[in-house]
Amino acid sequence: MANIKCVGILTSGGDAPGMNAAIRAVTRTAIYNEMEVKGIYRGYKGLLDGEIIPFKTNNVSNIIQQGGTILKTARSTEFRDPEGRRIAYETIQKEKIDALVVIGGDGSLTGARIFAQEYNIPIVGLPGTIDNDLFGTDTTIGYDTALNTIMEAVDKIRDTATSHERLFFIEIMGRDAGFLALNGALAVGAEAAIIPEIWTEVDQLEELIEHGFRKSKNSSIVLVAESEITGGAMGMAERVKKKYPQYDVRVTILGHLQRGGSPTATDRILASRMGAAAIDALMEDQRNVMIGIQNDTIVYVPFSKAIKNDKPINRDLLNTLRILSI
Ligand code: F6P
């Protein structure tokens, strides 16, 4: 069993609902196993600035239901430089931190991987991102809550879209990943989803119009994943307005409201299981792995796989969406 006396924990990158539940689980599982815990503030930046405090069980009381992250978060540019990582390592030595738990998305785990390799420090990652774009895990902390937030918001837009008989393009977050847009579209009964994963294969908008959407309907909702490739909801709306001036088109960009709010039960349970698993993994001498979940079972996914591989989208879902939107 690994001899880890003190674990440092940080959240990095875009916040995600359930990060607090994960912080709580890591902290309490570590203390239960007689380890010290140190909370590192503002992601990797906290390692550079030394913004670190000891965490006891009551530091994580009453946070399981809160969105955001009590540890704050940031995207640190300094940590991308070797010199920044050298300073971070000095802090780790000074604080007597033996291992790190990093909660974040793709960019944060990429940073963890490089740091772990350079300084031979055990790091376990937790997939904390609403985007659900990490390979090797069926889902990520925050994804379910964001999906439910999208569903509630789009249901409201549907009311006004129907009343005015309008076509709405609604932009959904996902940083070039279509999981939220596609599953969101299924959940709200949207007419279509435009996602970057299949953009190169077909002109999804043309296809949509060719299939005659809106003919038999008095409103249409299209969820568009944010993406530089597709030009997002604005880009789609402009194209449709030019070609079909008879359509009454509107655009809504849901934006950062998708990242906030109290986590769903699914996210709280996922974060609690993953947080506890992070400490188990460290005690089992695992390092440089992300905790994932596959078929309701916790798995360890090497950073190299989680980050490098593109997580495939389930194309059957697109077909189902098409069929159900006739
Ligand atoms: O990765 C999470 C995410 O919300 C993406 O969906 C989005 O592209 C990005 O973060 C937005 O980042 P920022 O907080 O810097 O605006």
Short mmCIF file of C-alpha atoms and ligand atoms in Angstrom, two decimals:
data_model
loop_
_atom_site.label_atom_id
_atom_site.label_comp_id
_atom_site.label_asym_id
_atom_site.label_seq_id
_atom_site.Cartn_x
_atom_site.Cartn_y
_atom_site.Cartn_z
CA MET A 1 0.00 0.00 0.00
CA ALA A 2 1.30 3.45 -0.94
CA ASN A 3 2.58 5.59 1.90
CA ILE A 4 0.56 8.75 1.30
CA LYS A 5 0.20 10.99 4.33
CA CYS A 6 -1.12 14.14 2.70
CA VAL A 7 -3.33 14.64 -0.34
CA GLY A 8 -3.77 17.96 -2.13
CA ILE A 9 -7.02 18.59 -3.97
CA LEU A 10 -7.84 21.16 -6.64
CA THR A 11 -10.52 21.97 -9.21
CA SER A 12 -9.43 23.34 -12.56
CA GLY A 13 -10.90 24.53 -15.86
CA GLY A 14 -14.61 25.20 -16.30
CA ASP A 15 -16.60 24.53 -13.14
CA ALA A 16 -19.23 21.78 -13.17
CA PRO A 17 -22.09 20.98 -10.79
CA GLY A 18 -21.03 18.12 -8.54
CA MET A 19 -17.45 19.34 -8.11
CA ASN A 20 -18.28 20.21 -4.49
CA ALA A 21 -19.70 16.75 -3.88
CA ALA A 22 -16.44 15.35 -5.25
CA ILE A 23 -14.32 17.63 -3.01
CA ARG A 24 -16.37 16.46 -0.03
CA ALA A 25 -15.95 12.80 -0.93
CA VAL A 26 -12.19 13.06 -1.50
CA THR A 27 -11.70 14.98 1.76
CA ARG A 28 -13.79 12.70 3.94
CA THR A 29 -12.49 9.45 2.44
CA ALA A 30 -8.91 10.64 2.92
CA ILE A 31 -9.53 11.68 6.53
CA TYR A 32 -11.33 8.39 7.19
CA ASN A 33 -8.15 6.66 6.01
CA GLU A 34 -6.01 8.83 8.32
CA MET A 35 -4.57 11.10 5.67
CA GLU A 36 -4.22 14.85 5.83
CA VAL A 37 -5.98 16.89 3.17
CA LYS A 38 -4.98 20.25 1.74
CA GLY A 39 -7.35 22.36 -0.32
CA ILE A 40 -5.58 24.16 -3.19
CA TYR A 41 -7.41 27.27 -4.40
CA ARG A 42 -7.94 28.44 -7.98
CA GLY A 43 -6.68 25.32 -9.71
CA TYR A 44 -3.03 25.03 -10.68
CA LYS A 45 -2.68 28.75 -10.01
CA GLY A 46 -3.03 27.95 -6.29
CA LEU A 47 0.03 25.74 -6.54
CA LEU A 48 2.00 28.64 -7.98
CA ASP A 49 0.69 31.19 -5.49
CA GLY A 50 0.73 28.84 -2.48
CA GLU A 51 -2.97 29.44 -1.85
CA ILE A 52 -3.46 26.28 0.17
CA ILE A 53 -5.24 25.49 3.45
CA PRO A 54 -5.63 22.32 5.52
CA PHE A 55 -9.08 20.76 5.08
CA LYS A 56 -10.93 19.08 7.94
CA THR A 57 -14.27 17.29 7.66
CA ASN A 58 -16.18 20.49 8.46
CA ASN A 59 -14.50 22.41 5.60
CA VAL A 60 -16.70 20.33 3.32
CA SER A 61 -19.90 20.40 5.37
CA ASN A 62 -23.08 21.50 3.67
CA ILE A 63 -21.60 21.70 0.17
CA ILE A 64 -22.91 18.54 -1.51
CA GLN A 65 -25.94 20.46 -2.82
CA GLN A 66 -24.02 23.52 -4.05
CA GLY A 67 -23.11 24.16 -7.67
CA GLY A 68 -19.72 25.65 -8.63
CA THR A 69 -16.63 24.82 -6.61
CA ILE A 70 -15.73 26.04 -3.13
CA LEU A 71 -12.06 25.73 -4.14
CA LYS A 72 -12.62 28.19 -7.02
CA THR A 73 -11.21 27.39 -10.40
CA ALA A 74 -9.05 28.90 -13.11
CA ARG A 75 -7.33 28.10 -16.37
CA SER A 76 -3.67 28.73 -15.54
CA THR A 77 -1.40 29.81 -18.38
CA GLU A 78 1.70 29.81 -16.14
CA PHE A 79 1.28 26.10 -15.42
CA ARG A 80 1.60 25.40 -19.14
CA ASP A 81 5.25 26.51 -18.92
CA PRO A 82 7.98 24.28 -17.45
CA GLU A 83 9.01 27.14 -15.16
CA GLY A 84 5.46 27.39 -13.78
CA ARG A 85 5.40 23.67 -13.09
CA ARG A 86 8.78 23.90 -11.34
CA ILE A 87 7.36 26.51 -8.95
CA ALA A 88 4.27 24.33 -8.45
CA TYR A 89 6.45 21.39 -7.51
CA GLU A 90 8.38 23.51 -5.00
CA THR A 91 5.07 24.39 -3.35
CA ILE A 92 4.11 20.74 -3.20
CA GLN A 93 7.38 19.91 -1.45
CA LYS A 94 7.05 22.84 0.93
CA GLU A 95 3.49 21.85 1.83
CA LYS A 96 4.53 18.18 2.19
CA ILE A 97 1.83 17.07 -0.23
CA ASP A 98 2.45 13.45 -1.33
CA ALA A 99 -0.26 13.11 -3.98
CA LEU A 100 -2.78 15.21 -5.87
CA VAL A 101 -6.41 14.77 -6.82
CA VAL A 102 -7.28 16.99 -9.80
CA ILE A 103 -10.93 17.53 -10.70
CA GLY A 104 -11.43 18.97 -14.17
CA GLY A 105 -11.82 18.39 -17.87
CA ASP A 106 -9.56 17.66 -20.78
CA GLY A 107 -7.15 20.60 -20.33
CA SER A 108 -6.82 20.05 -16.58
CA LEU A 109 -6.03 16.36 -16.95
CA THR A 110 -3.55 17.13 -19.73
CA GLY A 111 -1.75 19.43 -17.26
CA ALA A 112 -1.88 16.69 -14.61
CA ARG A 113 -0.37 14.17 -16.98
CA ILE A 114 2.58 16.37 -17.90
CA PHE A 115 3.21 17.36 -14.28
CA ALA A 116 3.06 13.75 -13.06
CA GLN A 117 5.55 12.69 -15.70
CA GLU A 118 7.99 15.52 -15.02
CA TYR A 119 8.02 15.24 -11.24
CA ASN A 120 7.02 11.65 -10.54
CA ILE A 121 4.17 12.67 -8.28
CA PRO A 122 1.10 10.42 -7.95
CA ILE A 123 -1.93 12.17 -9.43
CA VAL A 124 -5.47 10.88 -9.77
CA GLY A 125 -7.95 12.78 -11.92
CA LEU A 126 -11.71 13.04 -11.63
CA PRO A 127 -13.65 13.88 -14.82
CA GLY A 128 -15.34 17.15 -13.89
CA THR A 129 -16.89 18.78 -16.94
CA ILE A 130 -20.38 19.39 -18.27
CA ASP A 131 -19.12 18.48 -21.77
CA ASN A 132 -18.88 14.69 -21.15
CA ASP A 133 -16.02 14.59 -23.64
CA LEU A 134 -13.53 12.44 -21.73
CA PHE A 135 -12.77 9.02 -23.15
CA GLY A 136 -13.05 5.93 -20.94
CA THR A 137 -15.96 7.06 -18.80
CA ASP A 138 -19.64 6.75 -19.67
CA THR A 139 -20.33 10.10 -18.07
CA THR A 140 -18.63 13.01 -16.30
CA ILE A 141 -19.41 14.97 -13.15
CA GLY A 142 -21.74 17.84 -14.11
CA TYR A 143 -23.05 16.44 -17.37
CA ASP A 144 -26.38 15.21 -16.03
CA THR A 145 -27.11 18.49 -14.25
CA ALA A 146 -26.26 20.52 -17.36
CA LEU A 147 -28.49 18.27 -19.45
CA ASN A 148 -31.38 18.87 -17.07
CA THR A 149 -30.73 22.61 -17.05
CA ILE A 150 -30.80 22.63 -20.85
CA MET A 151 -34.04 20.66 -20.82
CA GLU A 152 -35.74 23.12 -18.48
CA ALA A 153 -34.53 26.15 -20.44
CA VAL A 154 -35.50 24.77 -23.83
CA ASP A 155 -38.95 23.69 -22.58
CA LYS A 156 -39.53 27.35 -21.78
CA ILE A 157 -38.32 28.47 -25.19
CA ARG A 158 -40.69 25.93 -26.75
CA ASP A 159 -43.67 27.76 -25.21
CA THR A 160 -42.81 31.02 -26.92
CA ALA A 161 -41.66 29.30 -30.13
CA THR A 162 -45.04 27.60 -30.43
CA SER A 163 -47.01 30.75 -29.65
CA HIS A 164 -45.20 32.72 -32.35
CA GLU A 165 -44.72 29.79 -34.74
CA ARG A 166 -41.01 30.41 -34.90
CA LEU A 167 -37.89 28.47 -35.71
CA PHE A 168 -35.34 28.65 -32.88
CA PHE A 169 -31.66 27.82 -33.11
CA ILE A 170 -30.40 27.27 -29.57
CA GLU A 171 -26.68 27.12 -28.92
CA ILE A 172 -25.52 24.54 -26.42
CA MET A 173 -22.11 24.35 -24.73
CA GLY A 174 -19.75 21.45 -25.32
CA ARG A 175 -16.50 22.78 -26.71
CA ASP A 176 -16.64 20.89 -30.00
CA ALA A 177 -18.46 17.93 -28.45
CA GLY A 178 -22.11 17.21 -29.23
CA PHE A 179 -23.14 15.11 -26.20
CA LEU A 180 -25.14 17.88 -24.54
CA ALA A 181 -26.72 19.07 -27.79
CA LEU A 182 -27.70 15.62 -29.03
CA ASN A 183 -29.06 14.24 -25.77
CA GLY A 184 -30.60 17.61 -24.96
CA ALA A 185 -32.41 17.49 -28.30
CA LEU A 186 -33.81 14.05 -27.49
CA ALA A 187 -34.92 15.22 -24.05
CA VAL A 188 -36.84 18.26 -25.33
CA GLY A 189 -38.24 16.66 -28.46
CA ALA A 190 -36.26 19.00 -30.70
CA GLU A 191 -36.62 18.81 -34.46
CA ALA A 192 -32.86 18.39 -34.88
CA ALA A 193 -29.40 18.62 -33.36
CA ILE A 194 -26.41 19.99 -35.20
CA ILE A 195 -23.23 18.57 -33.75
CA PRO A 196 -19.56 18.88 -34.74
CA GLU A 197 -18.87 15.13 -34.67
CA ILE A 198 -20.64 14.53 -37.96
CA TRP A 199 -20.19 17.96 -39.50
CA THR A 200 -17.53 16.84 -41.92
CA GLU A 201 -19.71 14.09 -43.34
CA VAL A 202 -22.92 15.87 -44.19
CA ASP A 203 -24.29 19.34 -44.31
CA GLN A 204 -26.68 18.74 -41.47
CA LEU A 205 -28.64 21.90 -42.07
CA GLU A 206 -29.29 21.12 -45.73
CA GLU A 207 -30.32 17.64 -44.77
CA LEU A 208 -32.66 18.98 -42.15
CA ILE A 209 -34.36 21.32 -44.56
CA GLU A 210 -34.54 18.71 -47.30
CA HIS A 211 -36.36 16.42 -44.88
CA GLY A 212 -38.98 19.14 -44.70
CA PHE A 213 -38.85 20.12 -41.07
CA ARG A 214 -41.40 22.69 -40.03
CA LYS A 215 -43.87 21.65 -42.74
CA SER A 216 -46.24 19.96 -40.38
CA LYS A 217 -45.30 21.91 -37.28
CA ASN A 218 -46.02 25.25 -35.81
CA SER A 219 -42.64 25.62 -34.16
CA SER A 220 -39.20 24.15 -34.59
CA ILE A 221 -36.34 23.85 -32.16
CA VAL A 222 -32.84 23.01 -33.36
CA LEU A 223 -30.08 22.54 -30.81
CA VAL A 224 -26.68 23.54 -32.17
CA ALA A 225 -23.49 22.52 -30.38
CA GLU A 226 -21.10 25.47 -29.98
CA SER A 227 -18.33 24.98 -32.46
CA GLU A 228 -16.00 26.96 -34.60
CA ILE A 229 -16.56 24.46 -37.38
CA THR A 230 -20.32 24.93 -37.60
CA GLY A 231 -20.37 28.61 -36.67
CA GLY A 232 -22.80 27.81 -33.86
CA ALA A 233 -26.43 28.89 -33.69
CA MET A 234 -25.77 32.34 -35.18
CA GLY A 235 -24.08 30.85 -38.21
CA MET A 236 -26.97 28.43 -38.78
CA ALA A 237 -29.61 31.12 -38.36
CA GLU A 238 -27.88 33.41 -40.87
CA ARG A 239 -27.78 30.67 -43.47
CA VAL A 240 -31.44 29.78 -43.02
CA LYS A 241 -32.58 33.42 -43.08
CA LYS A 242 -30.78 33.95 -46.38
CA LYS A 243 -32.18 30.87 -48.03
CA TYR A 244 -35.66 30.81 -46.50
CA PRO A 245 -36.65 34.40 -45.76
CA GLN A 246 -40.22 33.25 -45.03
CA TYR A 247 -39.10 31.59 -41.76
CA ASP A 248 -39.36 33.61 -38.56
CA VAL A 249 -36.00 32.70 -37.06
CA ARG A 250 -34.65 33.43 -33.58
CA VAL A 251 -31.40 32.51 -31.81
CA THR A 252 -30.82 31.80 -28.12
CA ILE A 253 -27.37 31.15 -26.71
CA LEU A 254 -27.84 29.38 -23.40
CA GLY A 255 -24.27 30.17 -22.32
CA HIS A 256 -22.94 29.82 -18.81
CA LEU A 257 -26.27 29.19 -17.14
CA GLN A 258 -25.64 25.61 -18.30
CA ARG A 259 -22.72 25.36 -15.86
CA GLY A 260 -24.55 26.51 -12.73
CA GLY A 261 -27.12 25.16 -10.34
CA SER A 262 -27.48 22.53 -7.68
CA PRO A 263 -26.25 19.14 -8.91
CA THR A 264 -28.82 16.43 -9.67
CA ALA A 265 -28.95 13.29 -7.54
CA THR A 266 -27.15 11.46 -10.36
CA ASP A 267 -24.25 13.92 -10.30
CA ARG A 268 -24.03 13.97 -6.50
CA ILE A 269 -23.89 10.18 -6.34
CA LEU A 270 -21.41 9.97 -9.23
CA ALA A 271 -19.16 12.61 -7.66
CA SER A 272 -19.33 10.91 -4.25
CA ARG A 273 -18.41 7.52 -5.72
CA MET A 274 -15.64 8.94 -7.86
CA GLY A 275 -14.23 11.07 -5.03
CA ALA A 276 -14.04 8.05 -2.73
CA ALA A 277 -12.53 5.99 -5.56
CA ALA A 278 -9.77 8.57 -6.06
CA ILE A 279 -8.48 7.93 -2.54
CA ASP A 280 -8.87 4.16 -2.95
CA ALA A 281 -6.82 4.40 -6.15
CA LEU A 282 -4.03 6.32 -4.42
CA MET A 283 -3.96 3.77 -1.59
CA GLU A 284 -3.68 1.02 -4.20
CA ASP A 285 -0.62 2.81 -5.57
CA GLN A 286 -2.40 3.83 -8.76
CA ARG A 287 -1.05 6.98 -10.37
CA ASN A 288 -1.72 9.04 -13.46
CA VAL A 289 -5.17 7.64 -13.93
CA MET A 290 -8.57 9.20 -14.26
CA ILE A 291 -11.44 7.65 -12.35
CA GLY A 292 -14.12 6.65 -14.82
CA ILE A 293 -17.44 4.85 -14.69
CA GLN A 294 -18.38 2.13 -17.16
CA ASN A 295 -21.63 0.16 -16.84
CA ASP A 296 -22.04 1.48 -13.31
CA THR A 297 -18.60 0.18 -12.29
CA ILE A 298 -15.68 2.39 -11.28
CA VAL A 299 -12.66 1.99 -13.56
CA TYR A 300 -9.17 3.48 -13.76
CA VAL A 301 -8.39 5.08 -17.12
CA PRO A 302 -4.76 6.07 -17.83
CA PHE A 303 -4.51 9.82 -18.48
CA SER A 304 -3.00 9.08 -21.88
CA LYS A 305 -6.20 7.29 -22.98
CA ALA A 306 -8.70 9.66 -21.36
CA ILE A 307 -7.21 12.72 -23.01
CA LYS A 308 -5.89 11.55 -26.33
CA ASN A 309 -8.80 9.49 -27.63
CA ASP A 310 -11.90 11.12 -29.02
CA LYS A 311 -14.96 9.90 -27.20
CA PRO A 312 -17.35 8.56 -29.83
CA ILE A 313 -20.89 9.87 -30.02
CA ASN A 314 -23.67 7.29 -30.27
CA ARG A 315 -24.91 7.80 -33.82
CA ASP A 316 -28.03 5.72 -33.21
CA LEU A 317 -29.28 8.60 -31.12
CA LEU A 318 -29.25 10.89 -34.15
CA ASN A 319 -31.35 8.43 -36.04
CA THR A 320 -33.81 8.14 -33.17
CA LEU A 321 -34.03 11.92 -33.03
CA ARG A 322 -34.77 12.03 -36.75
CA ILE A 323 -37.50 9.41 -36.49
CA LEU A 324 -39.12 11.01 -33.46
CA SER A 325 -39.21 14.47 -34.99
CA ILE A 326 -41.39 13.61 -37.99
O1 F6P B 1 -15.51 22.90 -20.77
C1 F6P B 1 -16.64 23.44 -20.21
C2 F6P B 1 -17.12 24.63 -20.98
O2 F6P B 1 -18.28 25.12 -20.37
C3 F6P B 1 -17.33 24.40 -22.47
O3 F6P B 1 -18.57 23.78 -22.73
C4 F6P B 1 -17.21 25.79 -23.02
O4 F6P B 1 -16.77 25.78 -24.35
C5 F6P B 1 -16.16 26.41 -22.15
O5 F6P B 1 -16.14 25.66 -20.94
C6 F6P B 1 -16.39 27.86 -21.83
O6 F6P B 1 -15.28 28.33 -21.13
P1 F6P B 1 -15.19 29.71 -20.34
O7 F6P B 1 -15.61 29.45 -18.94
O8 F6P B 1 -13.76 30.05 -20.41
O9 F6P B 1 -16.10 30.68 -21.01
#
